[in-house]
mmCIF file of C-alpha atoms and ligand atoms in Angstrom:
data_model
loop_
_atom_site.group_PDB
_atom_site.id
_atom_site.type_symbol
_atom_site.label_atom_id
_atom_site.label_comp_id
_atom_site.label_asym_id
_atom_site.label_seq_id
_atom_site.Cartn_x
_atom_site.Cartn_y
_atom_site.Cartn_z
ATOM 1 C CA MET P 1 0.000 0.000 0.000
ATOM 2 C CA LYS P 2 1.096 3.556 -0.700
ATOM 3 C CA LYS P 3 1.052 6.311 1.907
ATOM 4 C CA ASP P 4 0.056 9.874 1.040
ATOM 5 C CA ASP P 5 2.791 12.465 1.371
ATOM 6 C CA CYS P 6 5.578 9.883 1.521
ATOM 7 C CA LEU P 7 8.574 10.867 -0.611
ATOM 8 C CA PHE P 8 9.774 7.302 -1.217
ATOM 9 C CA CYS P 9 6.260 6.062 -2.070
ATOM 10 C CA LYS P 10 6.251 8.709 -4.791
ATOM 11 C CA ILE P 11 9.778 7.918 -6.006
ATOM 12 C CA ALA P 12 9.278 4.138 -5.850
ATOM 13 C CA ASN P 13 6.083 4.386 -7.853
ATOM 14 C CA GLY P 14 7.564 6.807 -10.401
ATOM 15 C CA GLU P 15 5.603 9.940 -9.458
ATOM 16 C CA ILE P 16 8.816 11.774 -8.538
ATOM 17 C CA PRO P 17 11.843 11.249 -10.789
ATOM 18 C CA SER P 18 14.952 9.420 -9.669
ATOM 19 C CA ILE P 19 18.032 8.056 -11.366
ATOM 20 C CA THR P 20 16.819 4.502 -11.437
ATOM 21 C CA ILE P 21 19.194 1.574 -11.761
ATOM 22 C CA TYR P 22 16.609 -1.182 -11.574
ATOM 23 C CA GLU P 23 12.883 -1.644 -11.131
ATOM 24 C CA ASP P 24 10.599 -4.643 -10.741
ATOM 25 C CA GLU P 25 7.085 -5.328 -9.462
ATOM 26 C CA PHE P 26 8.110 -4.837 -5.837
ATOM 27 C CA HIS P 27 11.126 -2.516 -5.814
ATOM 28 C CA ARG P 28 12.939 0.467 -7.212
ATOM 29 C CA VAL P 29 16.698 0.888 -6.896
ATOM 30 C CA PHE P 30 17.991 4.420 -7.427
ATOM 31 C CA PHE P 31 21.015 6.563 -6.675
ATOM 32 C CA ASP P 32 21.033 8.484 -3.409
ATOM 33 C CA ILE P 33 20.778 12.217 -4.063
ATOM 34 C CA ASN P 34 23.563 12.919 -1.506
ATOM 35 C CA PRO P 35 25.880 9.968 -2.073
ATOM 36 C CA ALA P 36 28.394 8.925 0.567
ATOM 37 C CA SER P 37 30.519 7.377 -2.190
ATOM 38 C CA LYS P 38 30.381 6.617 -5.900
ATOM 39 C CA GLY P 39 27.524 4.178 -6.532
ATOM 40 C CA HIS P 40 25.672 4.808 -3.239
ATOM 41 C CA CYS P 41 22.156 3.665 -4.002
ATOM 42 C CA LEU P 42 18.909 2.877 -2.218
ATOM 43 C CA ILE P 43 16.733 -0.201 -2.499
ATOM 44 C CA VAL P 44 13.146 0.762 -1.812
ATOM 45 C CA PRO P 45 9.986 -1.350 -1.761
ATOM 46 C CA LYS P 46 7.062 0.030 -3.787
ATOM 47 C CA ASP P 47 4.704 -0.699 -0.899
ATOM 48 C CA HIS P 48 4.987 1.553 2.126
ATOM 49 C CA TYR P 49 6.563 0.176 5.295
ATOM 50 C CA ASP P 50 7.772 2.651 7.899
ATOM 51 C CA ASP P 51 10.768 0.585 8.980
ATOM 52 C CA ILE P 52 12.019 -2.923 9.815
ATOM 53 C CA PHE P 53 9.443 -3.242 12.600
ATOM 54 C CA ASP P 54 6.641 -2.650 10.119
ATOM 55 C CA ILE P 55 7.776 -4.917 7.288
ATOM 56 C CA ASP P 56 6.665 -8.508 6.767
ATOM 57 C CA GLU P 57 9.175 -11.323 6.385
ATOM 58 C CA ALA P 58 8.355 -12.018 2.749
ATOM 59 C CA ALA P 59 8.974 -8.395 1.734
ATOM 60 C CA GLY P 60 12.126 -8.282 3.878
ATOM 61 C CA GLY P 61 13.388 -11.464 2.254
ATOM 62 C CA ARG P 62 12.778 -10.087 -1.236
ATOM 63 C CA LEU P 63 14.623 -6.889 -0.341
ATOM 64 C CA PHE P 64 17.713 -8.663 0.889
ATOM 65 C CA SER P 65 17.634 -11.035 -2.015
ATOM 66 C CA LEU P 66 17.670 -8.058 -4.373
ATOM 67 C CA ALA P 67 20.455 -6.443 -2.318
ATOM 68 C CA THR P 68 22.684 -9.418 -3.068
ATOM 69 C CA ARG P 69 22.082 -8.998 -6.813
ATOM 70 C CA VAL P 70 22.598 -5.232 -6.808
ATOM 71 C CA SER P 71 25.758 -5.566 -4.693
ATOM 72 C CA LYS P 72 27.258 -7.996 -7.190
ATOM 73 C CA ALA P 73 26.342 -5.731 -10.120
ATOM 74 C CA LEU P 74 27.937 -2.708 -8.397
ATOM 75 C CA LYS P 75 31.056 -4.784 -7.699
ATOM 76 C CA LYS P 76 31.214 -5.835 -11.330
ATOM 77 C CA GLU P 77 30.823 -2.318 -12.727
ATOM 78 C CA LEU P 78 32.743 -0.225 -10.168
ATOM 79 C CA ASP P 79 36.251 -0.426 -8.788
ATOM 80 C CA LEU P 80 34.940 -0.884 -5.269
ATOM 81 C CA GLU P 81 36.883 -2.688 -2.572
ATOM 82 C CA GLY P 82 34.034 -3.298 -0.143
ATOM 83 C CA MET P 83 30.428 -2.477 0.601
ATOM 84 C CA ASN P 84 28.440 -1.309 3.590
ATOM 85 C CA ILE P 85 24.763 -2.141 3.699
ATOM 86 C CA VAL P 86 23.069 0.283 6.052
ATOM 87 C CA GLN P 87 19.437 0.282 7.049
ATOM 88 C CA ASN P 88 18.310 2.881 9.582
ATOM 89 C CA ASN P 89 15.183 2.496 11.724
ATOM 90 C CA GLY P 90 13.954 5.394 13.818
ATOM 91 C CA THR P 91 15.202 8.944 14.269
ATOM 92 C CA ILE P 92 17.653 7.850 16.949
ATOM 93 C CA ALA P 93 19.207 5.433 14.441
ATOM 94 C CA GLY P 94 19.570 8.116 11.778
ATOM 95 C CA GLN P 95 16.433 7.438 9.741
ATOM 96 C CA THR P 96 15.296 10.600 7.975
ATOM 97 C CA VAL P 97 12.905 9.155 5.389
ATOM 98 C CA PHE P 98 10.286 7.044 7.117
ATOM 99 C CA HIS P 99 9.739 4.553 4.317
ATOM 100 C CA PHE P 100 11.893 1.431 4.657
ATOM 101 C CA HIS P 101 15.055 1.537 2.531
ATOM 102 C CA MET P 102 18.454 -0.105 2.363
ATOM 103 C CA HIS P 103 21.619 1.856 1.591
ATOM 104 C CA LEU P 104 24.239 0.116 -0.528
ATOM 105 C CA ILE P 105 27.437 2.104 -0.007
ATOM 106 C CA PRO P 106 30.435 1.030 -2.054
ATOM 107 C CA ARG P 107 33.775 1.496 -0.285
ATOM 108 C CA TYR P 108 37.031 2.701 -1.773
ATOM 109 C CA GLN P 109 40.518 3.224 -0.399
ATOM 110 C CA GLY P 110 40.689 6.713 1.128
ATOM 111 C CA ASP P 111 36.935 7.403 0.981
ATOM 112 C CA THR P 112 35.222 9.555 3.616
ATOM 113 C CA VAL P 113 32.424 7.140 4.517
ATOM 114 C CA ASN P 114 31.862 6.773 8.241
ATOM 115 C CA VAL P 115 29.738 3.862 9.476
ATOM 116 C CA GLY P 116 30.650 2.894 13.001
ATOM 117 C CA TRP P 117 30.262 2.614 16.739
ATOM 118 C CA LYS P 118 32.502 2.433 19.772
ATOM 119 C CA PRO P 119 32.938 -1.200 20.835
ATOM 120 C CA GLY P 120 31.500 -1.797 24.304
ATOM 121 C CA GLU P 121 32.234 -4.324 27.086
ATOM 122 C CA ALA P 122 30.172 -7.525 27.140
ATOM 123 C CA ASP P 123 28.590 -8.823 30.361
ATOM 124 C CA MET P 124 28.385 -12.524 29.502
ATOM 125 C CA ASP P 125 25.770 -13.407 32.148
ATOM 126 C CA ALA P 126 23.492 -10.573 31.094
ATOM 127 C CA LEU P 127 23.985 -11.538 27.438
ATOM 128 C CA SER P 128 23.101 -15.181 28.104
ATOM 129 C CA GLU P 129 19.918 -14.125 29.869
ATOM 130 C CA LEU P 130 19.061 -11.736 27.069
ATOM 131 C CA ALA P 131 19.806 -14.356 24.412
ATOM 132 C CA LYS P 132 17.233 -16.667 25.995
ATOM 133 C CA LYS P 133 14.639 -13.913 26.346
ATOM 134 C CA VAL P 134 14.952 -12.626 22.793
ATOM 135 C CA GLY P 135 15.383 -16.123 21.369
ATOM 136 C CA ASP P 136 12.095 -17.160 22.965
ATOM 137 C CA SER P 137 10.390 -14.201 21.300
ATOM 138 C CA ILE P 138 11.506 -15.110 17.771
HETATM 139 P P1 AMP B 201 18.014 7.652 5.953
HETATM 140 O O1 AMP B 201 18.778 8.698 6.714
HETATM 141 O O2 AMP B 201 18.526 6.256 6.194
HETATM 142 O O3 AMP B 201 16.528 7.771 6.172
HETATM 143 O O4 AMP B 201 18.327 7.923 4.438
HETATM 144 C C1 AMP B 201 17.591 8.738 3.606
HETATM 145 C C2 AMP B 201 18.404 8.907 2.354
HETATM 146 O O5 AMP B 201 17.548 9.347 1.320
HETATM 147 C C3 AMP B 201 19.537 9.958 2.484
HETATM 148 O O6 AMP B 201 20.793 9.329 2.220
HETATM 149 C C4 AMP B 201 19.156 10.995 1.417
HETATM 150 O O7 AMP B 201 20.278 11.529 0.761
HETATM 151 C C5 AMP B 201 18.281 10.191 0.479
HETATM 152 N N1 AMP B 201 17.316 10.979 -0.284
HETATM 153 C C6 AMP B 201 16.447 11.890 0.193
HETATM 154 N N2 AMP B 201 15.702 12.404 -0.810
HETATM 155 C C7 AMP B 201 16.096 11.772 -1.938
HETATM 156 C C8 AMP B 201 15.711 11.851 -3.305
HETATM 157 N N3 AMP B 201 14.746 12.686 -3.722
HETATM 158 N N4 AMP B 201 16.341 11.064 -4.205
HETATM 159 C C9 AMP B 201 17.317 10.224 -3.795
HETATM 160 N N5 AMP B 201 17.724 10.097 -2.526
HETATM 161 C C10 AMP B 201 17.137 10.862 -1.607
HETATM 162 ZN ZN1 ZN B 202 6.162 5.421 1.635
#
């Protein structure tokens, strides 16, 4: 389903132009308008989902399946040395467009891409407890 006044609904469904790399029944893949590196593109479902918490497994599976194909095509056509796949959910996580999307960010020697966090300290007992709790919820 589409959502009124959603930028990516409009782009995905062709109402707002984009530099499209690929399109099928379910998705549009287009270049990010403010690329982090050469080839930075977005994979967007044509149906509206706010974020990962809103998407169903079948749609999520299709999206990642397509990400594998697009990644390989980018690798074939660009001189990239690596790839970050970034998918932000929620303002706190850096999401600015609230229609699910995956960033494919090719990496090159000396680029200025910054995807990271400060490694923390693990509390093994707390992690074991949490593993059981979350595992039981899956
Ligand atoms: P996020 O911060 O994960 O929500 O990412 C949103 C991304 O959408 C940013 O990298 C923007 O540069 C990109 N973006 C916003 N508007 C457009 C547009 N009209 N065409 C292409 N990319 C866009
Ligand atoms: Zn939307």
